[in-house]
Amino acid sequence: AAAEHIHAFARIRPELPPRTFAVLDLPVALLDTLDVYLAFEALGELTGVVIGLADAHDTSPGAAAALAASLVDLRSRGALVAIGDATGTPTFDELLAVRPDMVRVGHPLVQGIADDDARLGLVATLGAAAEQRDAWLIATDVESARDLDALARLGVPLAQGGAVGDGAERPSELRPAIALHLRSVAASRRTDDTVVALLDPAARRHRGRSGPPPCTDDSVEWVAVLDDTDVPVALVLCAHG
């Protein structure tokens, strides 16, 4: 069945839109079988192929070394490796043992994340750990626009599910309206990060004082803080009243 899965992908591979990839889910135990080996050989170059390992739960040194050896040839030909699936979330032990290129976060954490601080915190922590390993986070089963926005604000770079138009019989480009909206959310996040970065030195500069410098104009919301040479060093929220 695993080899047939790979052959089915080979038939639709020419239809993939540019700059996309396909995840082929395979049990770890089948990676070294002859049928799977020959199916991957038939694909040739593997750029755009992601091997999904949902059952890489054995993180003992011996198992991790054996898995790494099984993936050497596939990775050398351009394949990427993902762990986790739609039904669960990989552990930090799996992240360290497999050293994946992508980490999938399933619906137990994704669905309802917009209204759950605990889920937000867990996904943010997992994303930071993945980033340390140069891996990308993929949120699966994203079905609501609010959850999609929450994930985008966390900086999760990839998503699957109804909220991004998944479910078509054939791969297709992201709908322009969704793409435009996600760019807007990402731009807002970058702006927020910039403001926070500027506020940090301001907090240090005004340590020991009662608050940010007062404003004489109620229409002004932000004040630039200058150093002794009149160079802007921070941006602070104006303290009216």
Coordinates of N, CA and C in Angstrom, one line a residue:
A1 N 0.8 -1.2 0.0 CA 0.0 0.0 0.0 C 0.9 1.3 0.0
A2 N 2.0 1.2 0.7 CA 2.9 2.4 0.8 C 3.4 2.7 -0.6
A3 N 3.9 1.7 -1.3 CA 4.4 1.9 -2.6 C 3.4 2.4 -3.6
E4 N 2.2 1.9 -3.5 CA 1.1 2.4 -4.3 C 0.8 3.8 -4.1
H5 N 0.9 4.2 -2.8 CA 0.7 5.6 -2.4 C 1.7 6.5 -3.2
I6 N 3.0 6.0 -3.2 CA 4.0 6.8 -3.9 C 3.8 6.8 -5.4
H7 N 3.4 5.7 -6.0 CA 3.1 5.7 -7.4 C 1.9 6.6 -7.8
A8 N 0.9 6.7 -6.9 CA -0.2 7.6 -7.1 C 0.2 9.0 -7.1
F9 N 1.1 9.3 -6.2 CA 1.7 10.7 -6.2 C 2.4 11.0 -7.5
A10 N 3.2 10.0 -8.0 CA 4.0 10.2 -9.2 C 3.1 10.6 -10.4
R11 N 1.8 10.1 -10.4 CA 0.9 10.4 -11.5 C 0.4 11.8 -11.5
I12 N 0.3 12.4 -10.3 CA -0.2 13.8 -10.2 C 0.9 14.8 -10.0
R13 N 2.1 14.3 -9.8 CA 3.2 15.2 -9.5 C 3.3 16.4 -10.6
P14 N 3.2 16.1 -11.9 CA 3.3 17.2 -12.9 C 2.2 18.3 -12.7
E15 N 1.1 18.0 -12.0 CA 0.1 18.9 -11.8 C 0.3 19.9 -10.6
L16 N 1.3 19.6 -9.8 CA 1.5 20.4 -8.6 C 1.8 21.9 -9.0
P17 N 1.2 22.8 -8.4 CA 1.5 24.2 -8.7 C 2.9 24.6 -8.3
P18 N 3.5 25.6 -8.8 CA 4.8 26.0 -8.5 C 5.0 26.3 -7.0
R19 N 6.2 26.1 -6.5 CA 6.5 26.4 -5.1 C 5.6 25.7 -4.1
T20 N 5.2 24.5 -4.4 CA 4.4 23.7 -3.5 C 5.2 22.3 -3.2
F21 N 4.7 21.6 -2.2 CA 5.2 20.3 -1.9 C 4.1 19.4 -1.5
A22 N 4.4 18.1 -1.5 CA 3.4 17.1 -1.2 C 4.0 16.2 -0.1
V23 N 3.1 15.9 0.9 CA 3.5 15.0 2.0 C 3.1 13.6 1.7
L24 N 4.0 12.7 1.8 CA 3.7 11.3 1.6 C 3.9 10.6 3.0
D25 N 2.8 10.2 3.6 CA 2.8 9.6 4.9 C 3.2 8.1 4.8
L26 N 4.2 7.8 5.5 CA 4.8 6.4 5.5 C 5.1 5.9 6.9
P27 N 4.8 4.7 7.2 CA 5.2 4.1 8.5 C 6.7 3.9 8.5
V28 N 7.3 4.2 9.6 CA 8.8 4.1 9.7 C 9.3 2.7 9.3
A29 N 8.5 1.7 9.6 CA 8.9 0.3 9.4 C 9.0 -0.1 7.9
L30 N 8.3 0.7 7.0 CA 8.3 0.4 5.6 C 9.4 1.2 4.8
L31 N 10.1 2.1 5.4 CA 11.1 2.9 4.7 C 12.1 2.0 4.0
D32 N 12.5 0.9 4.6 CA 13.6 0.1 4.1 C 13.1 -1.1 3.2
T33 N 11.8 -1.2 3.0 CA 11.3 -2.3 2.2 C 11.6 -2.1 0.7
L34 N 11.7 -3.2 0.0 CA 12.1 -3.1 -1.4 C 11.1 -2.3 -2.3
D35 N 9.8 -2.6 -2.0 CA 8.8 -1.9 -2.8 C 8.9 -0.4 -2.7
V36 N 9.0 0.1 -1.5 CA 9.1 1.5 -1.2 C 10.4 2.1 -1.8
Y37 N 11.5 1.4 -1.7 CA 12.8 1.8 -2.3 C 12.6 2.0 -3.8
L38 N 12.0 1.0 -4.5 CA 11.9 1.1 -5.9 C 10.9 2.2 -6.3
A39 N 9.9 2.4 -5.5 CA 8.9 3.5 -5.9 C 9.6 4.8 -5.8
F40 N 10.4 5.1 -4.8 CA 11.1 6.3 -4.7 C 12.2 6.4 -5.8
E41 N 12.8 5.3 -6.1 CA 13.8 5.3 -7.2 C 13.1 5.8 -8.5
A42 N 11.9 5.4 -8.7 CA 11.2 5.7 -10.0 C 10.9 7.2 -10.0
L43 N 10.7 7.9 -8.8 CA 10.5 9.3 -8.8 C 11.7 10.1 -9.2
G44 N 12.9 9.5 -9.0 CA 14.1 10.3 -9.3 C 14.4 11.4 -8.3
E45 N 14.5 12.6 -8.8 CA 14.8 13.7 -7.9 C 13.6 14.0 -7.0
L46 N 13.9 14.3 -5.7 CA 12.8 14.3 -4.8 C 12.5 15.7 -4.2
T47 N 12.9 16.8 -4.9 CA 12.5 18.1 -4.4 C 11.0 18.3 -4.5
G48 N 10.4 18.8 -3.4 CA 9.0 18.9 -3.4 C 8.3 17.8 -2.7
V49 N 9.1 16.8 -2.3 CA 8.5 15.6 -1.6 C 8.8 15.7 -0.2
V50 N 7.8 15.5 0.7 CA 8.0 15.5 2.1 C 7.6 14.2 2.6
I51 N 8.4 13.5 3.3 CA 8.1 12.1 3.9 C 7.6 12.3 5.3
G52 N 6.3 12.0 5.4 CA 5.6 12.2 6.7 C 5.8 11.0 7.6
L53 N 6.4 11.1 8.7 CA 6.6 10.0 9.7 C 5.7 10.3 10.9
A54 N 4.5 9.7 10.9 CA 3.6 10.0 12.1 C 3.9 9.0 13.2
D55 N 4.7 8.0 13.0 CA 4.9 7.0 14.0 C 6.4 6.9 14.5
A56 N 7.1 8.0 14.4 CA 8.5 8.0 14.8 C 8.6 8.1 16.3
H57 N 8.0 7.2 17.0 CA 7.9 7.3 18.5 C 9.1 6.7 19.2
D58 N 9.8 5.8 18.6 CA 10.9 5.2 19.3 C 12.1 6.1 19.1
T59 N 12.5 6.8 20.2 CA 13.5 7.8 20.2 C 14.8 7.3 20.8
S60 N 14.9 6.0 21.0 CA 16.1 5.5 21.6 C 17.3 5.7 20.6
P61 N 18.5 5.8 21.1 CA 19.7 6.1 20.2 C 19.8 5.1 19.1
G62 N 19.5 3.8 19.3 CA 19.6 2.8 18.2 C 18.6 3.1 17.2
A63 N 17.3 3.3 17.6 CA 16.3 3.5 16.6 C 16.5 4.8 15.9
A64 N 16.9 5.9 16.5 CA 17.2 7.2 15.9 C 18.3 7.0 14.8
A65 N 19.3 6.3 15.1 CA 20.4 6.1 14.2 C 20.0 5.3 13.0
A66 N 19.1 4.2 13.2 CA 18.6 3.4 12.1 C 17.7 4.3 11.2
L67 N 16.9 5.1 11.8 CA 16.0 5.9 11.0 C 16.8 6.9 10.2
A68 N 17.8 7.6 10.8 CA 18.6 8.5 10.1 C 19.3 7.8 8.9
A69 N 19.8 6.6 9.1 CA 20.4 5.9 8.0 C 19.4 5.6 6.8
S70 N 18.2 5.3 7.2 CA 17.1 5.0 6.2 C 16.8 6.2 5.4
L71 N 17.0 7.4 5.9 CA 16.6 8.7 5.3 C 17.8 9.3 4.5
V72 N 19.0 8.8 4.7 CA 20.2 9.5 4.1 C 20.0 9.7 2.6
D73 N 19.7 8.6 1.8 CA 19.6 8.6 0.4 C 18.4 9.5 0.0
L74 N 17.3 9.4 0.6 CA 16.1 10.2 0.3 C 16.4 11.7 0.5
R75 N 17.0 12.0 1.6 CA 17.4 13.4 1.8 C 18.4 14.0 0.9
S76 N 19.4 13.1 0.5 CA 20.4 13.6 -0.5 C 19.8 13.9 -1.8
R77 N 18.6 13.3 -2.1 CA 18.0 13.6 -3.4 C 16.9 14.7 -3.3
G78 N 16.9 15.4 -2.2 CA 16.0 16.5 -2.1 C 14.8 16.4 -1.2
A79 N 14.5 15.2 -0.7 CA 13.3 15.0 0.1 C 13.5 15.6 1.4
L80 N 12.4 16.1 2.0 CA 12.3 16.6 3.4 C 11.6 15.6 4.2
V81 N 11.7 15.8 5.5 CA 11.1 14.9 6.5 C 10.2 15.6 7.5
A82 N 9.0 15.1 7.7 CA 8.0 15.7 8.6 C 7.7 14.7 9.7
I83 N 7.4 15.2 10.9 CA 6.9 14.3 12.0 C 5.6 14.9 12.5
G84 N 4.8 14.0 13.2 CA 3.5 14.4 13.6 C 2.5 14.1 12.5
D85 N 1.2 14.3 12.9 CA 0.1 14.1 12.0 C -1.1 14.9 12.5
A86 N -2.2 14.7 11.8 CA -3.4 15.5 12.1 C -4.0 15.1 13.4
T87 N -3.7 14.0 14.0 CA -4.4 13.5 15.2 C -3.6 13.8 16.5
G88 N -2.4 14.2 16.3 CA -1.5 14.4 17.5 C -0.4 15.4 17.3
T89 N 0.4 15.5 18.2 CA 1.6 16.5 18.2 C 2.8 15.7 18.6
P90 N 3.9 15.8 17.8 CA 5.1 15.1 18.2 C 5.7 15.6 19.5
T91 N 6.5 14.8 20.1 CA 7.1 15.2 21.4 C 8.5 15.8 21.1
F92 N 9.0 16.5 22.1 CA 10.3 17.1 22.0 C 11.4 16.0 21.7
D93 N 11.2 14.8 22.3 CA 12.1 13.7 22.1 C 12.2 13.4 20.6
E94 N 11.0 13.3 20.0 CA 11.0 13.0 18.5 C 11.6 14.1 17.7
L95 N 11.4 15.4 18.1 CA 12.0 16.5 17.4 C 13.6 16.4 17.5
L96 N 14.1 16.0 18.6 CA 15.6 15.8 18.7 C 16.1 14.6 18.0
A97 N 15.3 13.5 18.1 CA 15.8 12.2 17.5 C 15.8 12.2 16.0
V98 N 14.7 12.7 15.4 CA 14.5 12.7 14.0 C 15.2 13.8 13.2
R99 N 15.3 15.0 13.9 CA 15.8 16.2 13.3 C 15.0 16.5 12.0
P100 N 13.7 16.7 12.1 CA 12.8 16.9 10.9 C 13.0 18.2 10.3
D101 N 12.5 18.3 9.1 CA 12.5 19.6 8.4 C 11.2 20.3 8.6
M102 N 10.1 19.5 9.0 CA 8.8 20.1 9.3 C 8.2 19.3 10.4
V103 N 7.4 20.1 11.2 CA 6.7 19.5 12.4 C 5.3 19.8 12.3
R104 N 4.4 18.8 12.2 CA 3.0 18.9 12.1 C 2.3 19.0 13.4
V105 N 1.5 20.0 13.6 CA 0.7 20.1 14.8 C -0.8 19.7 14.5
G106 N -1.3 18.8 15.2 CA -2.6 18.2 14.8 C -3.8 19.0 15.5
H107 N -5.0 18.5 15.1 CA -6.2 19.3 15.6 C -6.4 19.3 17.1
P108 N -5.8 18.4 17.9 CA -6.0 18.6 19.4 C -5.5 20.0 19.9
L109 N -4.4 20.5 19.2 CA -3.9 21.8 19.6 C -4.4 22.9 18.7
V110 N -4.8 22.6 17.4 CA -5.1 23.6 16.4 C -6.5 24.1 16.6
Q111 N -7.5 23.2 16.7 CA -8.9 23.6 16.7 C -9.2 24.3 18.0
G112 N -9.7 25.5 17.9 CA -10.1 26.3 19.1 C -8.9 27.1 19.6
I113 N -7.8 27.2 18.9 CA -6.6 27.8 19.5 C -6.8 29.3 19.6
A114 N -7.7 29.9 18.8 CA -7.9 31.4 18.9 C -8.5 31.8 20.3
D115 N -9.2 30.8 21.0 CA -9.8 31.1 22.3 C -9.2 30.4 23.4
D116 N -8.0 29.9 23.3 CA -7.3 29.1 24.3 C -5.9 29.5 24.5
D117 N -5.6 30.2 25.6 CA -4.2 30.6 25.8 C -3.3 29.5 26.0
A118 N -3.8 28.4 26.6 CA -2.9 27.2 26.8 C -2.4 26.6 25.5
R119 N -3.4 26.5 24.5 CA -3.0 26.0 23.2 C -2.0 27.0 22.5
L120 N -2.3 28.3 22.6 CA -1.4 29.3 22.0 C 0.0 29.1 22.6
G121 N 0.1 29.0 23.9 CA 1.4 28.9 24.5 C 2.2 27.6 24.1
L122 N 1.4 26.5 24.0 CA 2.1 25.2 23.6 C 2.6 25.3 22.2
V123 N 1.7 25.8 21.3 CA 2.2 25.9 19.9 C 3.3 26.9 19.7
A124 N 3.3 28.0 20.5 CA 4.4 28.9 20.4 C 5.7 28.3 20.9
T125 N 5.6 27.5 22.0 CA 6.8 26.8 22.5 C 7.3 25.8 21.5
L126 N 6.4 25.0 20.9 CA 6.8 24.0 19.9 C 7.4 24.7 18.7
G127 N 6.8 25.8 18.3 CA 7.4 26.6 17.2 C 8.8 27.1 17.4
A128 N 9.0 27.6 18.6 CA 10.4 28.0 19.0 C 11.4 26.9 19.0
A129 N 11.0 25.7 19.5 CA 11.8 24.5 19.5 C 12.1 24.1 18.0
A130 N 11.1 24.1 17.2 CA 11.3 23.7 15.8 C 12.2 24.7 15.1
E131 N 12.1 26.0 15.4 CA 12.9 27.0 14.7 C 14.4 26.8 15.1
Q132 N 14.6 26.4 16.3 CA 16.0 26.1 16.8 C 16.6 25.0 16.0
R133 N 15.8 24.1 15.5 CA 16.3 23.0 14.7 C 16.2 23.3 13.2
D134 N 15.9 24.5 12.8 CA 15.7 24.9 11.4 C 14.5 24.2 10.7
A135 N 13.5 23.9 11.5 CA 12.3 23.2 11.0 C 11.1 24.1 10.9
W136 N 10.2 23.8 10.0 CA 9.0 24.6 9.9 C 7.8 23.9 10.6
L137 N 7.0 24.7 11.1 CA 5.7 24.2 11.7 C 4.6 24.2 10.7
I138 N 3.9 23.1 10.7 CA 2.7 23.0 9.8 C 1.5 22.7 10.8
A139 N 0.5 23.6 10.7 CA -0.8 23.4 11.4 C -1.7 22.7 10.5
T140 N -2.2 21.5 11.0 CA -3.1 20.7 10.2 C -4.6 20.9 10.7
D141 N -5.5 20.6 9.9 CA -6.9 20.6 10.2 C -7.4 22.0 10.7
V142 N -6.9 23.1 10.0 CA -7.3 24.4 10.4 C -8.6 24.7 9.6
E143 N -9.7 24.8 10.4 CA -11.0 24.9 9.8 C -11.7 26.2 9.9
S144 N -11.2 27.1 10.9 CA -11.9 28.4 11.1 C -10.9 29.5 10.8
A145 N -11.5 30.6 10.3 CA -10.6 31.8 10.0 C -10.0 32.4 11.2
R146 N -10.7 32.3 12.3 CA -10.1 32.8 13.6 C -8.9 32.0 14.0
D147 N -9.0 30.7 13.9 CA -7.9 29.9 14.3 C -6.7 30.1 13.3
L148 N -7.0 30.3 12.0 CA -6.0 30.6 11.1 C -5.2 31.9 11.4
D149 N -6.0 32.9 11.8 CA -5.4 34.2 12.1 C -4.5 34.1 13.4
A150 N -5.0 33.3 14.4 CA -4.2 33.1 15.6 C -2.9 32.4 15.3
L151 N -2.9 31.4 14.4 CA -1.7 30.7 14.0 C -0.8 31.6 13.3
A152 N -1.3 32.5 12.4 CA -0.5 33.4 11.6 C 0.2 34.4 12.5
R153 N -0.6 34.9 13.5 CA 0.0 35.8 14.5 C 1.1 35.2 15.3
L154 N 1.0 33.9 15.5 CA 2.1 33.2 16.2 C 3.3 33.0 15.3
G155 N 3.2 33.2 14.0 CA 4.3 33.0 13.1 C 4.4 31.6 12.5
V156 N 3.3 30.8 12.7 CA 3.3 29.5 12.1 C 3.2 29.7 10.6
P157 N 4.2 29.1 9.8 CA 4.4 29.5 8.4 C 3.5 28.7 7.5
L158 N 3.0 27.5 7.9 CA 2.3 26.6 7.0 C 1.0 26.1 7.6
A159 N 0.0 25.9 6.8 CA -1.3 25.4 7.3 C -2.0 24.5 6.3
Q160 N -2.8 23.6 6.8 CA -3.6 22.7 6.0 C -5.0 22.8 6.6
G161 N -6.0 22.7 5.7 CA -7.4 22.6 6.2 C -8.4 23.4 5.4
G162 N -9.6 23.4 5.8 CA -10.6 24.1 5.1 C -10.5 25.6 5.1
A163 N -9.8 26.2 6.1 CA -9.7 27.6 6.2 C -8.7 28.1 5.1
V164 N -7.9 27.3 4.5 CA -7.0 27.7 3.5 C -7.4 27.0 2.1
G165 N -8.6 26.4 2.1 CA -9.1 25.9 0.8 C -8.8 24.5 0.5
D166 N -8.3 23.7 1.5 CA -8.0 22.3 1.2 C -9.3 21.6 1.0
G167 N -9.1 20.4 0.3 CA -10.3 19.6 0.1 C -10.6 19.4 -1.4
A168 N -9.9 20.1 -2.3 CA -10.1 20.0 -3.7 C -9.5 18.6 -4.2
E169 N -10.1 18.1 -5.3 CA -9.6 16.8 -5.8 C -8.2 16.9 -6.3
R170 N -7.8 18.1 -6.8 CA -6.4 18.3 -7.3 C -5.8 19.5 -6.6
P171 N -4.5 19.5 -6.5 CA -3.8 20.7 -5.9 C -4.1 21.9 -6.6
S172 N -4.2 23.0 -5.9 CA -4.5 24.3 -6.5 C -3.8 25.4 -5.8
E173 N -3.7 26.6 -6.4 CA -3.1 27.7 -5.8 C -4.0 28.2 -4.6
L174 N -3.4 28.9 -3.6 CA -4.1 29.5 -2.6 C -5.0 30.6 -3.1
R175 N -6.3 30.6 -2.7 CA -7.2 31.6 -3.2 C -6.6 33.0 -2.9
P176 N -6.7 34.0 -3.9 CA -6.1 35.3 -3.7 C -6.6 36.0 -2.5
A177 N -7.9 35.9 -2.1 CA -8.4 36.6 -1.0 C -7.8 36.1 0.3
I178 N -7.6 34.8 0.4 CA -7.0 34.2 1.6 C -5.5 34.6 1.7
A179 N -4.8 34.6 0.5 CA -3.4 35.0 0.5 C -3.2 36.4 0.9
L180 N -4.1 37.3 0.4 CA -4.0 38.7 0.8 C -4.3 38.9 2.3
H181 N -5.2 38.2 2.8 CA -5.5 38.4 4.2 C -4.4 37.9 5.1
L182 N -3.8 36.8 4.7 CA -2.6 36.3 5.5 C -1.4 37.2 5.4
R183 N -1.2 37.8 4.3 CA -0.1 38.8 4.2 C -0.4 40.0 5.1
S184 N -1.7 40.4 5.2 CA -2.0 41.5 6.1 C -1.7 41.1 7.5
V185 N -2.1 39.9 7.9 CA -1.9 39.5 9.3 C -0.4 39.4 9.6
A186 N 0.4 38.9 8.7 CA 1.8 38.7 8.8 C 2.5 40.1 8.9
A187 N 2.0 41.1 8.1 CA 2.5 42.4 8.2 C 2.2 43.1 9.5
S188 N 1.0 42.8 10.1 CA 0.7 43.4 11.4 C 1.5 42.8 12.5
R189 N 1.9 41.5 12.3 CA 2.7 40.8 13.3 C 4.1 41.4 13.3
R190 N 4.6 41.7 12.1 CA 6.0 42.3 12.0 C 6.0 43.7 12.6
T191 N 4.9 44.4 12.4 CA 4.8 45.8 13.0 C 4.8 45.7 14.5
D192 N 4.0 44.7 15.1 CA 3.9 44.6 16.5 C 5.3 44.2 17.1
D193 N 6.0 43.3 16.4 CA 7.4 42.9 16.8 C 8.3 44.1 16.9
T194 N 8.2 45.0 15.9 CA 9.1 46.1 15.8 C 8.8 47.1 17.0
V195 N 7.5 47.3 17.3 CA 7.1 48.2 18.4 C 7.7 47.6 19.7
V196 N 7.5 46.3 19.9 CA 8.0 45.7 21.1 C 9.5 45.8 21.2
A197 N 10.2 45.6 20.1 CA 11.6 45.8 20.2 C 12.1 47.2 20.5
L198 N 11.3 48.2 20.1 CA 11.6 49.6 20.4 C 11.2 49.9 21.8
L199 N 10.2 49.3 22.4 CA 9.8 49.6 23.7 C 10.7 49.1 24.8
D200 N 11.4 48.0 24.5 CA 12.3 47.4 25.4 C 13.4 48.3 25.9
P201 N 14.1 49.0 25.0 CA 15.1 50.0 25.4 C 14.5 51.1 26.2
A202 N 13.3 51.5 25.8 CA 12.6 52.6 26.4 C 12.4 52.3 27.9
A203 N 12.0 51.0 28.1 CA 11.7 50.6 29.5 C 13.0 50.7 30.4
R204 N 14.1 50.3 29.7 CA 15.4 50.4 30.5 C 15.8 51.8 30.7
R205 N 15.5 52.7 29.7 CA 15.9 54.1 29.8 C 15.2 54.8 30.9
H206 N 13.9 54.4 31.1 CA 13.0 55.1 32.0 C 12.9 54.3 33.3
R207 N 13.8 53.3 33.6 CA 13.7 52.6 34.8 C 13.8 53.5 36.0
G208 N 12.9 53.3 37.0 CA 13.0 54.1 38.2 C 12.1 55.3 38.1
R209 N 11.5 55.6 36.9 CA 10.6 56.7 36.8 C 9.1 56.2 36.9
S210 N 8.2 57.1 37.0 CA 6.8 56.6 37.1 C 6.2 56.1 35.9
G211 N 6.8 56.4 34.7 CA 6.2 56.0 33.4 C 6.8 56.7 32.3
P212 N 6.2 56.5 31.1 CA 6.8 57.1 29.9 C 6.7 58.7 30.0
P213 N 7.4 59.4 29.2 CA 7.4 60.8 29.3 C 6.0 61.4 29.0
P214 N 5.5 62.4 29.7 CA 4.2 62.9 29.4 C 4.2 63.6 28.0
C215 N 2.9 63.8 27.5 CA 2.8 64.4 26.2 C 2.0 65.7 26.4
T216 N 2.3 66.7 25.6 CA 1.6 68.0 25.7 C 0.4 68.0 24.7
D217 N 0.4 67.1 23.7 CA -0.6 67.1 22.7 C -1.4 65.8 22.8
D218 N -2.7 65.9 23.2 CA -3.5 64.7 23.4 C -3.7 63.9 22.1
S219 N -3.4 64.5 20.9 CA -3.6 63.8 19.7 C -2.4 62.9 19.4
V220 N -1.3 63.0 20.1 CA -0.1 62.3 19.9 C -0.1 61.0 20.8
E221 N 0.0 59.8 20.1 CA -0.1 58.6 20.9 C 1.3 58.0 21.2
W222 N 2.3 58.3 20.3 CA 3.6 57.7 20.5 C 4.7 58.9 20.6
V223 N 5.7 58.6 21.3 CA 6.8 59.6 21.5 C 8.1 58.9 21.2
A224 N 8.9 59.6 20.4 CA 10.3 59.1 20.1 C 11.2 59.5 21.2
V225 N 11.9 58.6 21.8 CA 12.9 58.9 22.8 C 14.3 59.1 22.2
L226 N 14.9 60.2 22.5 CA 16.2 60.6 21.9 C 17.3 60.4 22.9
D227 N 18.5 60.0 22.4 CA 19.6 60.0 23.4 C 20.3 61.4 23.5
D228 N 21.4 61.4 24.1 CA 22.1 62.7 24.4 C 22.5 63.4 23.1
T229 N 22.6 62.6 22.0 CA 23.0 63.2 20.7 C 21.8 63.4 19.7
D230 N 20.6 63.3 20.3 CA 19.4 63.5 19.6 C 19.1 62.4 18.5
V231 N 19.6 61.2 18.8 CA 19.4 60.1 17.9 C 18.2 59.3 18.5
P232 N 17.2 59.0 17.7 CA 16.1 58.2 18.2 C 16.6 56.8 18.7
V233 N 16.2 56.4 19.9 CA 16.6 55.1 20.4 C 15.4 54.3 20.9
A234 N 14.2 54.9 20.9 CA 13.1 54.1 21.3 C 11.8 54.8 21.0
L235 N 10.7 54.0 21.0 CA 9.4 54.6 20.8 C 8.5 54.1 22.0
V236 N 7.8 55.1 22.6 CA 7.0 54.8 23.8 C 5.6 55.3 23.6
L237 N 4.7 54.6 24.3 CA 3.3 55.0 24.2 C 3.1 56.2 25.1
C238 N 2.4 57.2 24.6 CA 2.3 58.4 25.3 C 1.4 58.3 26.5
A239 N 1.7 58.9 27.7 CA 1.0 58.7 28.9 C 0.1 60.0 29.1
H240 N -1.1 59.9 28.5 CA -2.0 61.1 28.6 C -2.7 61.1 30.0
G241 N -3.0 62.2 30.5 CA -3.7 62.3 31.8 C -2.8 62.1 32.9

